[in-house]
Every structure is written in C-alpha cells, then in structure tokens.
Short mmCIF file of C-alpha atoms and ligand atoms in Angstrom, two decimals:
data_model
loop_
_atom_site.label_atom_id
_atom_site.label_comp_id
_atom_site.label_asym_id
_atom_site.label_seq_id
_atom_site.Cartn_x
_atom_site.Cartn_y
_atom_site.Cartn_z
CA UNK A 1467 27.03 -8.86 -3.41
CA UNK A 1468 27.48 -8.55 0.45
CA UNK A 1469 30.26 -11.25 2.21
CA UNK A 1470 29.76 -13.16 5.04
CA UNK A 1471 32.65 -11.33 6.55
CA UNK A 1472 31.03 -7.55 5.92
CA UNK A 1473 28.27 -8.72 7.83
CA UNK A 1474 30.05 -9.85 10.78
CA UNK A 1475 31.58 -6.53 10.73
CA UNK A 1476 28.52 -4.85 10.69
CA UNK A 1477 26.87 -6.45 13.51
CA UNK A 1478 30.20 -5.91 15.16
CA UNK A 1479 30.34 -2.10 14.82
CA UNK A 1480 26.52 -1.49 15.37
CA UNK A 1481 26.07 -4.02 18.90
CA UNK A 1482 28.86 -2.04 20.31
CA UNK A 1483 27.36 0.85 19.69
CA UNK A 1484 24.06 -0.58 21.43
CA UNK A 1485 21.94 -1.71 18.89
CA UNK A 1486 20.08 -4.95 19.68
CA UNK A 1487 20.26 -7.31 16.12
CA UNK A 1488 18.32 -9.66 16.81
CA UNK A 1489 14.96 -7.62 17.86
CA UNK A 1490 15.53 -5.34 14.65
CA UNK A 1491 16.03 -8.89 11.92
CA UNK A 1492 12.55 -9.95 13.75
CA UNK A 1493 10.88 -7.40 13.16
CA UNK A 1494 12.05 -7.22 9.02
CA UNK A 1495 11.59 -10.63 9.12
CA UNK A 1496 7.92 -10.35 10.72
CA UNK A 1497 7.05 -7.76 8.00
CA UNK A 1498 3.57 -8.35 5.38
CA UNK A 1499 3.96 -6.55 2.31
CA UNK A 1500 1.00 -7.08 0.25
CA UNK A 1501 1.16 -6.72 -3.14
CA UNK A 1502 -2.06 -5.95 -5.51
CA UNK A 1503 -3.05 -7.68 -8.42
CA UNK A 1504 -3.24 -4.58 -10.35
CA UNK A 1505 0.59 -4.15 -10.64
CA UNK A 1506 1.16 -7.05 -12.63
CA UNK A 1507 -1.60 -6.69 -15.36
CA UNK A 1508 -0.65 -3.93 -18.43
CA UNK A 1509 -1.42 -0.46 -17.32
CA UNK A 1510 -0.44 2.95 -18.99
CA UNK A 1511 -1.29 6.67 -18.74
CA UNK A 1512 -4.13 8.38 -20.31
CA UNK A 1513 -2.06 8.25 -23.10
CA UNK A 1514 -0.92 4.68 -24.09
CA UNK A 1515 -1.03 1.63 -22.21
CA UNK A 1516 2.38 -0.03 -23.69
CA UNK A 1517 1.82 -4.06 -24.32
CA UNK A 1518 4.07 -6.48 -22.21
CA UNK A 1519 5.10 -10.02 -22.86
CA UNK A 1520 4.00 -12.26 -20.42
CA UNK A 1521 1.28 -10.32 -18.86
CA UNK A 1522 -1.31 -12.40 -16.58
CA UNK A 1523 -4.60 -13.61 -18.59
CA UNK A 1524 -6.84 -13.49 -15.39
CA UNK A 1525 -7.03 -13.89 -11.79
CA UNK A 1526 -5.46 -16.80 -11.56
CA UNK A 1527 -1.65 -16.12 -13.19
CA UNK A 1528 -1.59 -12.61 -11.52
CA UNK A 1529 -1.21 -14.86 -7.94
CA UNK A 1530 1.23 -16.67 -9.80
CA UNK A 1531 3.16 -13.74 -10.58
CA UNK A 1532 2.68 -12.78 -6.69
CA UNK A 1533 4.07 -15.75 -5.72
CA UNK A 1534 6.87 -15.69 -7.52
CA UNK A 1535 7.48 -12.27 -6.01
CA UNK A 1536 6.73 -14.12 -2.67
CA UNK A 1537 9.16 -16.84 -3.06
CA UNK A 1538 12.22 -14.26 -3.80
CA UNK A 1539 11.54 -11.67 -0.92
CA UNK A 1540 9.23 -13.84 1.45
CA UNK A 1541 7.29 -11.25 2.84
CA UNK A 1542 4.56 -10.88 0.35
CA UNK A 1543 2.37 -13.53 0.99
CA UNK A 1544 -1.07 -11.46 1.15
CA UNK A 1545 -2.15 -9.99 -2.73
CA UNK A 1546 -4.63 -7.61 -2.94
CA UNK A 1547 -7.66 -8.03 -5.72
CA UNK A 1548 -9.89 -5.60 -7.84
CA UNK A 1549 -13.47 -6.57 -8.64
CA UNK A 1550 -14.60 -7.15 -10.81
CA UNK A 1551 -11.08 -6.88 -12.38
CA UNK A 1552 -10.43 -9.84 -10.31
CA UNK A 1553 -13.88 -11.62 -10.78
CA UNK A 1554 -14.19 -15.60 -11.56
CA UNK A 1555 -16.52 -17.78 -11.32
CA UNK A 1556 -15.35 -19.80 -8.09
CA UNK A 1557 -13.69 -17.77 -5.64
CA UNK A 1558 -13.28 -20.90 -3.74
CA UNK A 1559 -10.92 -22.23 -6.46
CA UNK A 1560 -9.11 -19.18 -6.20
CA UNK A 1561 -8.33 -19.11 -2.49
CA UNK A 1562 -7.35 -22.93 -2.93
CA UNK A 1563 -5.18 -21.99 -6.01
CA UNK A 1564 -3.90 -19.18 -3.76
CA UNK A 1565 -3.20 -21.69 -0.73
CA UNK A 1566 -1.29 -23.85 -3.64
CA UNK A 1567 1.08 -21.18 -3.96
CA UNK A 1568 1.73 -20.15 -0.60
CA UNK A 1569 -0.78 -16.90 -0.72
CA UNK A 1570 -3.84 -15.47 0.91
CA UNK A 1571 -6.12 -13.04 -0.71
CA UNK A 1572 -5.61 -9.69 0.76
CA UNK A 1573 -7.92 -6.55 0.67
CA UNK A 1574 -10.91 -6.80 -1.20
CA UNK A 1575 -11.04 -3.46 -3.78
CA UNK A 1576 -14.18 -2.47 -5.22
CA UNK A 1577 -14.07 -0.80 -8.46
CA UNK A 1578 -16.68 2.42 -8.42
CA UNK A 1579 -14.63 4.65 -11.13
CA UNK A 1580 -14.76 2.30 -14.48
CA UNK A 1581 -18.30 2.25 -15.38
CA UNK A 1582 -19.81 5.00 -17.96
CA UNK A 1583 -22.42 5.66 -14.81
CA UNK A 1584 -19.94 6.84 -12.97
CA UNK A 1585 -18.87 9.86 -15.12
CA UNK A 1586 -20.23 11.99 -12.20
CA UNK A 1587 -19.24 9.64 -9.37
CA UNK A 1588 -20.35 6.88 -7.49
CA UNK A 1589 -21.64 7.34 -3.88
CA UNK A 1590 -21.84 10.87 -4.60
CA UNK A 1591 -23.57 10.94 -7.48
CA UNK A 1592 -26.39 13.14 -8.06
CA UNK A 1593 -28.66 10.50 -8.99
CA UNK A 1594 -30.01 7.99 -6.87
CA UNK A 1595 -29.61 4.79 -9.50
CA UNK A 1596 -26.26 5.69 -9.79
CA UNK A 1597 -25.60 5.83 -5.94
CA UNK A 1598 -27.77 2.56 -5.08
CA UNK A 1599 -25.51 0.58 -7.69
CA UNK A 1600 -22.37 1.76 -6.07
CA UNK A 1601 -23.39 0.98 -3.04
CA UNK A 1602 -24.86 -2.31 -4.54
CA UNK A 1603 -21.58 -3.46 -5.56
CA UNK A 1604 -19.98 -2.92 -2.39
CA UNK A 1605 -21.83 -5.42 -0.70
CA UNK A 1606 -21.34 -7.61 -3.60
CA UNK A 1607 -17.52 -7.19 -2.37
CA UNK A 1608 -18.26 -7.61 1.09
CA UNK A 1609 -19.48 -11.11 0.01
CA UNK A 1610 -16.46 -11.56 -1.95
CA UNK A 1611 -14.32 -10.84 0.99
CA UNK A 1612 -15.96 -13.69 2.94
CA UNK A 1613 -15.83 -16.20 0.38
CA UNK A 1614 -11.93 -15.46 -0.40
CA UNK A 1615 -10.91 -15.19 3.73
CA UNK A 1616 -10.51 -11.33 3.15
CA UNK A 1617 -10.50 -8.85 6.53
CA UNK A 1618 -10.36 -5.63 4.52
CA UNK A 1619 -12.56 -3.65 2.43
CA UNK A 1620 -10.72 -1.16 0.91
CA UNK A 1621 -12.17 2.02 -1.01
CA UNK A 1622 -11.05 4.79 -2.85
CA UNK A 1623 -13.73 6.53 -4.61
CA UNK A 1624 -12.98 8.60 -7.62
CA UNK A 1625 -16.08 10.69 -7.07
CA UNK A 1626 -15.69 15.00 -7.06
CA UNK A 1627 -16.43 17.36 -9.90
CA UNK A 1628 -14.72 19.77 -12.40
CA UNK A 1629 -15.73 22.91 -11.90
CA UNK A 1630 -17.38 25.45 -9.69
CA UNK A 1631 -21.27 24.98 -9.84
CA UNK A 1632 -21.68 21.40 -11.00
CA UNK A 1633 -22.45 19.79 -7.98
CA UNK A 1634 -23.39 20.90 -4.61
CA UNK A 1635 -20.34 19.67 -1.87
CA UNK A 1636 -22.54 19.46 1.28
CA UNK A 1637 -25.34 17.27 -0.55
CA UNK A 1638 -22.62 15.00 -2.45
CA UNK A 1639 -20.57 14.95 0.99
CA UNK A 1640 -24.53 13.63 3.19
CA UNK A 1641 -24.45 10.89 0.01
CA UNK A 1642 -21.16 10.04 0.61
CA UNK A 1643 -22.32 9.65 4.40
CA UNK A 1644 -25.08 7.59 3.69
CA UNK A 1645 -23.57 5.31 1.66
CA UNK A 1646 -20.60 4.59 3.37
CA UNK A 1647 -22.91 4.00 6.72
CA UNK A 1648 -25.01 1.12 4.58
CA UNK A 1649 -21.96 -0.50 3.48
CA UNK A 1650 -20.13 -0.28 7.12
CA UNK A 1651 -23.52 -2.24 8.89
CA UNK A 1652 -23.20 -5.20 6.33
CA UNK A 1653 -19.08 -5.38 7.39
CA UNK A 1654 -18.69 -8.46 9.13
CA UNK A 1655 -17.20 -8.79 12.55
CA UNK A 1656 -13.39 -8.75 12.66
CA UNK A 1657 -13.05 -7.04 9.74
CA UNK A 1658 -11.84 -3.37 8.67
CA UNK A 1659 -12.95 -0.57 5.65
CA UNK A 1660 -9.92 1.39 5.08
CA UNK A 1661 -10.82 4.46 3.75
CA UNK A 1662 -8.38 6.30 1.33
CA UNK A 1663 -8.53 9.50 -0.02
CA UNK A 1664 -6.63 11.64 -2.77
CA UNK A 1665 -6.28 15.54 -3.56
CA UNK A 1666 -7.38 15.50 -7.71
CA UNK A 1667 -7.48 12.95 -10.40
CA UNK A 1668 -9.50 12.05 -12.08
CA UNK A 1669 -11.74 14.75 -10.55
CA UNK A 1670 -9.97 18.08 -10.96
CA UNK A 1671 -11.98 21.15 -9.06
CA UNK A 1672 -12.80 18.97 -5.97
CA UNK A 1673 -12.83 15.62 -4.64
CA UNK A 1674 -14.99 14.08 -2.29
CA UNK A 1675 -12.72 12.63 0.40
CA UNK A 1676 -9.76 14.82 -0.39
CA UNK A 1677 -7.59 14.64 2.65
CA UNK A 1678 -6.43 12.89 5.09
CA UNK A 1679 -9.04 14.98 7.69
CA UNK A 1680 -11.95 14.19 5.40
CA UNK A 1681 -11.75 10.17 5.37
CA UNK A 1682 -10.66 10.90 9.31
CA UNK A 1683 -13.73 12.18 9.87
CA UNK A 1684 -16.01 9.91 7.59
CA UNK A 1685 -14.47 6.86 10.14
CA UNK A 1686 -15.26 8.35 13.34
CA UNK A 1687 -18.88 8.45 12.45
CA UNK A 1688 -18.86 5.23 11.32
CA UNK A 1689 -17.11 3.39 13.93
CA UNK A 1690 -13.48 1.42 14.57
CA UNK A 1691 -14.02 -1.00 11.84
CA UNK A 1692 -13.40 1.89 10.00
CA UNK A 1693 -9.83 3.26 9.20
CA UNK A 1694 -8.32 5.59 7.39
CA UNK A 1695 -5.38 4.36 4.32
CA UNK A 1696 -2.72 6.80 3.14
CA UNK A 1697 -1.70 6.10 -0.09
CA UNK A 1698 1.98 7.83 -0.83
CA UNK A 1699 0.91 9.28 -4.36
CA UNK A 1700 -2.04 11.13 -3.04
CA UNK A 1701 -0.69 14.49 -1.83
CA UNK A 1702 -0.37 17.91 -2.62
CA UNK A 1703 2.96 18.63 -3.42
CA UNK A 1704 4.84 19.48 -0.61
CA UNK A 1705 2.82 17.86 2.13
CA UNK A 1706 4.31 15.83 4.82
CA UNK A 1707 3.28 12.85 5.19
CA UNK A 1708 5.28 11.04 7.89
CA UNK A 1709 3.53 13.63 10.18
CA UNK A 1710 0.01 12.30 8.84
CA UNK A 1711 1.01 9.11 9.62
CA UNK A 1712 2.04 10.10 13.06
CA UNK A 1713 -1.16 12.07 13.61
CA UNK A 1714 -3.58 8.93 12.68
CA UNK A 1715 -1.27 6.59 14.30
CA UNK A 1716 -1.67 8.63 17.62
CA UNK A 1717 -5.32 9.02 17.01
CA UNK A 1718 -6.15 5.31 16.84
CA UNK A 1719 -6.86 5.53 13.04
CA UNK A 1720 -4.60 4.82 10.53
CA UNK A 1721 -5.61 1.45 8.89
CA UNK A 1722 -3.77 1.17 5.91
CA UNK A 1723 -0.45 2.37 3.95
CA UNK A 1724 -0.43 2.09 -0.24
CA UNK A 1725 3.24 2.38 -0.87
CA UNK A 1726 4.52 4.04 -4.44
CA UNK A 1727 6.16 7.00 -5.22
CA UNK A 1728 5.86 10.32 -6.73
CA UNK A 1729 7.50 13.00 -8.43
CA UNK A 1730 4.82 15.31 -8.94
CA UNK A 1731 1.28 13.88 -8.64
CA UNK A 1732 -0.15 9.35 -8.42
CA UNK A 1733 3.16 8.43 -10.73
CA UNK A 1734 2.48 5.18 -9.16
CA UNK A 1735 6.46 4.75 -9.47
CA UNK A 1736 8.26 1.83 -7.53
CA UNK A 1737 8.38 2.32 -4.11
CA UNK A 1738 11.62 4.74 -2.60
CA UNK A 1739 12.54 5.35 -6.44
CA UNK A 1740 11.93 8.85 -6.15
CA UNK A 1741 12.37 10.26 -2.22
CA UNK A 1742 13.20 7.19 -0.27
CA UNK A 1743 14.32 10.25 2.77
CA UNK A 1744 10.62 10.58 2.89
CA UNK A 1745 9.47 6.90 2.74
CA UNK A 1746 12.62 6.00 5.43
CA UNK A 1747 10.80 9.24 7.74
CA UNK A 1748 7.54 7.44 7.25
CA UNK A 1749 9.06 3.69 8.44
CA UNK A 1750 10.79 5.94 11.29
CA UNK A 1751 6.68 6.99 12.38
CA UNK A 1752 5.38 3.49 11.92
CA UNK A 1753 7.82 1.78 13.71
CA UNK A 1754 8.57 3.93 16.71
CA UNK A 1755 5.09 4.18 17.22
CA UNK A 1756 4.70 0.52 17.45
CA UNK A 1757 7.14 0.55 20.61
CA UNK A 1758 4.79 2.89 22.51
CA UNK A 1759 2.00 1.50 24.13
CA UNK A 1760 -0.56 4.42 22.91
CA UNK A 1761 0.16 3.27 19.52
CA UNK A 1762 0.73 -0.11 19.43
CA UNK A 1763 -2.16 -1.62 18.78
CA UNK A 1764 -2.94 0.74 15.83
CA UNK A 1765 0.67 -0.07 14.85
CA UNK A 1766 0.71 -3.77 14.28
CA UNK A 1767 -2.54 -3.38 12.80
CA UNK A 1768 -1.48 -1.27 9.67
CA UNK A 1769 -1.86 -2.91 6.32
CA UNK A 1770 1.38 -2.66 4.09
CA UNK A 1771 0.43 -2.79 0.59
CA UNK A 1772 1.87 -1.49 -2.46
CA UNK A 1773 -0.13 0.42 -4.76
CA UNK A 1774 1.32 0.64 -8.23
CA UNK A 1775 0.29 0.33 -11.59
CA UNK A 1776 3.55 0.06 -13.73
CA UNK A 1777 3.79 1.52 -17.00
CA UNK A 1778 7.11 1.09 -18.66
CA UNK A 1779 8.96 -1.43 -16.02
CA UNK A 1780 8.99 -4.98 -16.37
CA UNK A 1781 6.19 -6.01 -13.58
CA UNK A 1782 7.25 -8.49 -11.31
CA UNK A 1783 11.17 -6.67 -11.28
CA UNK A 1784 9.21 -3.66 -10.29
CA UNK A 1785 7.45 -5.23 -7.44
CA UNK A 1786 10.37 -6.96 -6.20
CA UNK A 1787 12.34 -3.39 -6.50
CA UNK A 1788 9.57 -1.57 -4.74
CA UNK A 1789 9.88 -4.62 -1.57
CA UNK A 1790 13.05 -4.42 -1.39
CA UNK A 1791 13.06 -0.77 -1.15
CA UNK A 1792 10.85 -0.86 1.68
CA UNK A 1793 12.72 -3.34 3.85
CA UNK A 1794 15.74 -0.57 3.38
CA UNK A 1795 13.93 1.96 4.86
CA UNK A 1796 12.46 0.07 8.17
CA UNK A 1797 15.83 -1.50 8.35
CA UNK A 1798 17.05 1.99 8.33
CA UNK A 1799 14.49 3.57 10.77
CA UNK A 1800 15.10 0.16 13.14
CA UNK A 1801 18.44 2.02 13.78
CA UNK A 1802 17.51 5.05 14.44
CA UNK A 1803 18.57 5.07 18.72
CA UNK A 1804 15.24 6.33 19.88
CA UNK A 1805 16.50 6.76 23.38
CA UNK A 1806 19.81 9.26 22.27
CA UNK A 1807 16.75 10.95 20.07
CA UNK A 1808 14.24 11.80 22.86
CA UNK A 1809 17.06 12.96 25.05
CA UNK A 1810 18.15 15.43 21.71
CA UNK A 1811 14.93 16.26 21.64
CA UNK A 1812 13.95 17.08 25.52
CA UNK A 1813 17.48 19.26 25.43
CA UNK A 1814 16.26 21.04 22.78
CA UNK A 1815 19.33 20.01 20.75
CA UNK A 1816 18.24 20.35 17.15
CA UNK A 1817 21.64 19.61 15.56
CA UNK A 1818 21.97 16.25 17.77
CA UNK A 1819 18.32 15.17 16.98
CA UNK A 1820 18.53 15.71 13.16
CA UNK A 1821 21.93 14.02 12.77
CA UNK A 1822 20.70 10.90 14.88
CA UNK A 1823 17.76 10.46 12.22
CA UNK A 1824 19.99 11.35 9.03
CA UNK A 1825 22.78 9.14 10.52
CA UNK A 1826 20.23 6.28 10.87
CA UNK A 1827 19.22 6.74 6.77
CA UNK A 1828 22.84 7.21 6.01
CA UNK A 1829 23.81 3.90 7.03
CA UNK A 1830 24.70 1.23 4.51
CA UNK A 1831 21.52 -1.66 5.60
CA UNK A 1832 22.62 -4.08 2.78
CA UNK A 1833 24.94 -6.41 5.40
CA UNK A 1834 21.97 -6.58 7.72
CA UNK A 1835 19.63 -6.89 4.76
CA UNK A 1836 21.35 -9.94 3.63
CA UNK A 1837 21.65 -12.00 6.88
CA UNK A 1838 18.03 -11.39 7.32
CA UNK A 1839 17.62 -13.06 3.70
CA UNK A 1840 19.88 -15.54 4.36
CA UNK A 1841 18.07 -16.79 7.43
CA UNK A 1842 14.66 -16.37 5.98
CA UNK A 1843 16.92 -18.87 3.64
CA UNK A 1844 16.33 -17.13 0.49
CA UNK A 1845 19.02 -15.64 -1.84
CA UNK A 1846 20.35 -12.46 -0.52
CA UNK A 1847 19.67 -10.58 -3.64
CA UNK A 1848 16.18 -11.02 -4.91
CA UNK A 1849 15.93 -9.45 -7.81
CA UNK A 1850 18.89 -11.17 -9.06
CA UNK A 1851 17.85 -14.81 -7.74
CA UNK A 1852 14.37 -13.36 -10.02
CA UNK A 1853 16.46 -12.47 -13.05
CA UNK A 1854 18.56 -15.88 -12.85
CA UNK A 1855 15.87 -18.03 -12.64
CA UNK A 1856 13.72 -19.51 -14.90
CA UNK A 1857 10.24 -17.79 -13.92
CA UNK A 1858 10.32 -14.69 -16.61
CA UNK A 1859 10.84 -16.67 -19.20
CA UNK A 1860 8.41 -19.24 -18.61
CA UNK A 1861 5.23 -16.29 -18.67
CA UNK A 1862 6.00 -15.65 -21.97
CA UNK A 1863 4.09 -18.33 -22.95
CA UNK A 1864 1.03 -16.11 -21.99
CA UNK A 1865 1.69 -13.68 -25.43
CA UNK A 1866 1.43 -10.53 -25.34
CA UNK A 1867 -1.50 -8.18 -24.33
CA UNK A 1868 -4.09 -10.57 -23.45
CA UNK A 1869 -5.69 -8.72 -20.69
CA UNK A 1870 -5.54 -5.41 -19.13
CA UNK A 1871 -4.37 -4.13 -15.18
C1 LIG B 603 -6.08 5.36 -7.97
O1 LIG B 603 -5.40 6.47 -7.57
C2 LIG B 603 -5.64 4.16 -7.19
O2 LIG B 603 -4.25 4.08 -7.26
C3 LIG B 603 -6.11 4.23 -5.77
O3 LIG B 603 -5.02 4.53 -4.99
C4 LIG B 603 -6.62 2.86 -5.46
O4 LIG B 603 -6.11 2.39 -4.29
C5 LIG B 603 -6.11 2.06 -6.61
O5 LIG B 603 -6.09 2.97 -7.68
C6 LIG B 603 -6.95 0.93 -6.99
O6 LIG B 603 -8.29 1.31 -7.18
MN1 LIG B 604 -4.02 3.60 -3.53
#
C-alpha cells in the first residue's frame, strides 16, 4: 500500500527532474483496455480444460464479469465478443444490458477455426463450400457489429497446413485474397478489419498469414479500413516485437494490439507476467509515436485489447492482473525523457541512450499509479478492492462448468 506522503515525494523528485505529471496521469487515465469475453469463460490446453466455480453461463454474465473488472481499474469499458460464442437472440438486449453496466461491445470476432469444415481451413480452404461459408459468416458478423455499435472486425484465421505437399501456398494465399476483398466491400463506413496473424498453431508446416509482412500486405490491397493487429503470443521465439510495432506504426498500419504473454509459444499468460522489459519497450513505441505527428493519427487509433484465455488462474484476478500490468509499463515508458534520448542517440552515445530507457523501466510507478487511481476515485489497489469485495463470491451462484470460453 502506497501513502499519500510517498506520492508527494515522488512527484517531488520526478518534476524537478523535468517531468510534466499532469500530461503523463492524462494520458493513463485516457487509456481503453478492452477486455474479451473469451477470458472469463473456462478454457484449457489441448489437454484438459480445468472446471471453475463461478464461470459465466452466456453472453450476458461474461459483461458482468467485465464490468466488474471495469469498476476496479476503470479503463476497461469496451469487451470484445466471439460469435457465435457470443451469439443471443437479441443483440439489442445485449448492448442495453451492456449500457446497464457501464460497457460497450468492442471488436466483433468471428470464429472460422471451430467447425469440423474447417479441418483444412477456412478462407483458404481447398474447397469452395468450405470457403463461401467462411466468408458467409463474416458478413453475418459484420451485421452483428452494426446491431451491437461495434467499429472493428477482427480476424485471425487458423487456416495453413501440416506438411509439405498438402496444399498449394500461392492458390490458398489468391483464396485468402478473395475472400478477405468480399468481406472488406460489405465493411461499413467508419469502421476497421484488423487483421492478425500468427507463426504455427494449430497449423504446424505453414500458416496462411504468418507474419507481420503477410497481413501488411493483405491490408494494402484492401484499403485503410484495413489494419494490421499484433497479438504478443504470436512470434517466433526471439523476434522483436516493439520494432514491429514501430515499423507499422510508421507505416500508417498498425490497427490493433492483443496483449498476453509468452514463454515459449500463445501461453496466453497474463499480461507482463513473463517479460514485462519487452511489453514496457512496446508501450515506449506506442506512446512516443503518438507525440510525433507522422504517427499520431495511427497512434490514438490502436485498439488495446487483451487476448487471453486463462487456464489455471482465477479469471477476473487474471484480467485485473494483466490491466494493471499494462498501466505499469506506459506509466513507465511516459517517463522515459524522450528529448535527453534523441540527443543520446544523435551523439551516438549508446551507454547514455540505453540507461535513459532502462532507468525509465527501473523506476518504482506504484506512487504515480496510485494518485492516478485515486483521482479516477477508485481504490488504489484493484485487485485487492476485487478480492475484498463481495463480487467473487456472489458468481458462485452460477455452479460450476456450465459453459465453455
Ligand atoms: C488464437 O491464437 C487466438 O488467441 C487469436 O489470437 C484470436 O485473437 C483469439 O484466439 C480469438 O479467436
Ligand atoms: Mn489474438
């Protein structure tokens, strides 16, 4: 638990060294996190999917559990939905039960890797059934995205092949093309398909939109309602990602950002659990670049959503880890003196310029952290104002294992 008087110390300490408090506690307090609807429903591995208490029955109690993650951090207000995961009756009755609680529906998800036709893929699947009812139930989510208020369509396809020989790339990859065109002319104005791509898994000789360059290059041809979305867990080992995020940002294109994190492949961990160095390098890229006019616009545009499916954490305590772990690192890379840094960097001064950025990550953000809460006027601890309250019991009404992620 921060006190009052650590804080004044902080902001003591850091103004006189030049930093200016009250644009960085805007801009944390100005931050969307959306969460998705898929991280608070039972998931598991291919191996077991372990049964929680208190798990969401449908739609409708997985924005309750978002809003309860909402009222502790106040910055999740958006949640992102699955169909037809997600699918009722009266989508009307679900933005209004999602207005109740203080929510919007987020990005619209459409599911084209759960269906036995999809074994070998959905756009890019050799036959043309197949292809026409992927494509099919796209545009059944583009009309789900108008009826719930949605702006994004957001796809990840889990189309590729096994091995050498069972498919041909340049005919799946003219499929691909195709289909993604049809769907982008039935987008409505104003609104965005963010386009995310992922080495292997479940597809483990090739993927279809593999990289980072691939899903690039699928959204130039279609247009700029089309972006590209980096999800954390979707990388070769090794592979830096900050300077993806950089590249795209500079190009115009980066749409959306899936926040988890990784050990070795999608672990789908909480967010920063893992290499929060990375995920504070990332921050640094999104929010420097929204302080240069080249890369504003794209800036303030990106989507923050998390991306998790949780498989042996208690749900909502997950989420509310994973937020909290993200306002760290941007309040960390809000410090970072950009000005001192450029200077390092013009001189050539590689010592200087890596010490500014470690310096920035090194420093303790939980004083700053906690005014911002404070004057949001929540608790400055929110997974503890979570655990103390009466919300975790209260789901366990629901049973247990009622309905899947
Ligand atoms: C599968 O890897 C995945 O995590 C993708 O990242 C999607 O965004 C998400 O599932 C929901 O389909
Ligand atoms: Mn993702």
């Amino acid at each position: 638990m921060v006190q009052q008087d650590e804080i004044a110390t902080w902001i003591k300490i850091h103004e006189a060294g030049g930093l200016n408090t009250q644009v960085v506690k805007d801009r944390l307090k100005n931050m969307i996190v959306e969460t998705p609807s898929w991280g608070y429903g039972d998931s598991g591995t291919r191996f077991k999917v372990f049964k929680q208490d208190g798990i969401p029955r449908n739609a409708y109690e997985k924005l309750e559990d978002a809003a309860e993650v909402q009222r502790v951090t106040g910055i999740c207000p958006r949640v992102a939905i699955h169909i037809p995961w997600d699918k009722v009756d009266d989508y009307g009755s679900l933005v209004r039960y999602a207005k109740d609680l203080g929510l919007g529906i987020g990005a619209v998800n459409p599911n084209l890797f759960q269906d036995d036709d999809y074994a070998l893929g959905s756009l890019c699947h050799p036959k043309l059934q197949v292809r026409r009812k992927a494509i099919d139930h796209m545009l059944e989510c583009i009309e789900v995205m108008e009826r719930v208020k949605s702006d994004v369509l957001s796809l990840w396809l889990a189309d590729g092949t096994n091995y050498p020989g069972q498919d041909d790339f340049r005919r799946r990859k003219k499929y691909l093309m195709e289909g993604l065109s049809e769907v982008y002319q039935a987008l409505p104005r104003d609104t965005r398909m963010l386009i995310e791509y992922k080495v292997f898994e479940p597809a483990f000789y090739h993927t279809d939109l593999a990289d980072w360059g691939m899903a690039y290059n699928y959204c130039l041809k279609l247009g700029e309602q089309a972006e590209v979305l980096v999800d954390l867990g979707h990388h070769a080992q090794g592979t830096n990602v900050p300077h993806i995020v950089a590249t795209l940002l500079d190009e115009g294109k980066l749409g959306g950002f899936h926040f988890n994190n990784r050990k070795y492949a999608d672990d789908d961990l909480m967010v920063g659990s893992i290499d929060p160095y990375e995920l504070f390098l990332i921050a640094y890229e999104l929010t420097a670049a929204e302080e240069d006019s080249h890369t504003t616009e794209c800036a303030r545009r990106v989507s923050y959503m998390i991306d998790q499916s949780h498989n042996i954490e208690s749900k909502i305590p997950a989420m509310i880890r994973s937020v909290m772990n993200i306002q760290t690192a941007f309040a960390k890379a809000l410090l970072v003196p950009r000005g001192q840094l450029e200077r390092a960097q013009e001189e050539g001064d590689v010592i200087r310029a890596e010490w500014l950025v470690k310096e920035a990550f090194e420093t303790d953000v939980r004083p700053l952290l906690s005014l911002v809460r404070q004057e949001m006027g929540l608790n400055p601890d929110p997974l503890k104002a979570y655990l103390d309250g009466s919300y975790g019991k209260k789901i366990l009404e629901r049973g247990t294992g009622k309905h899947g992620g």
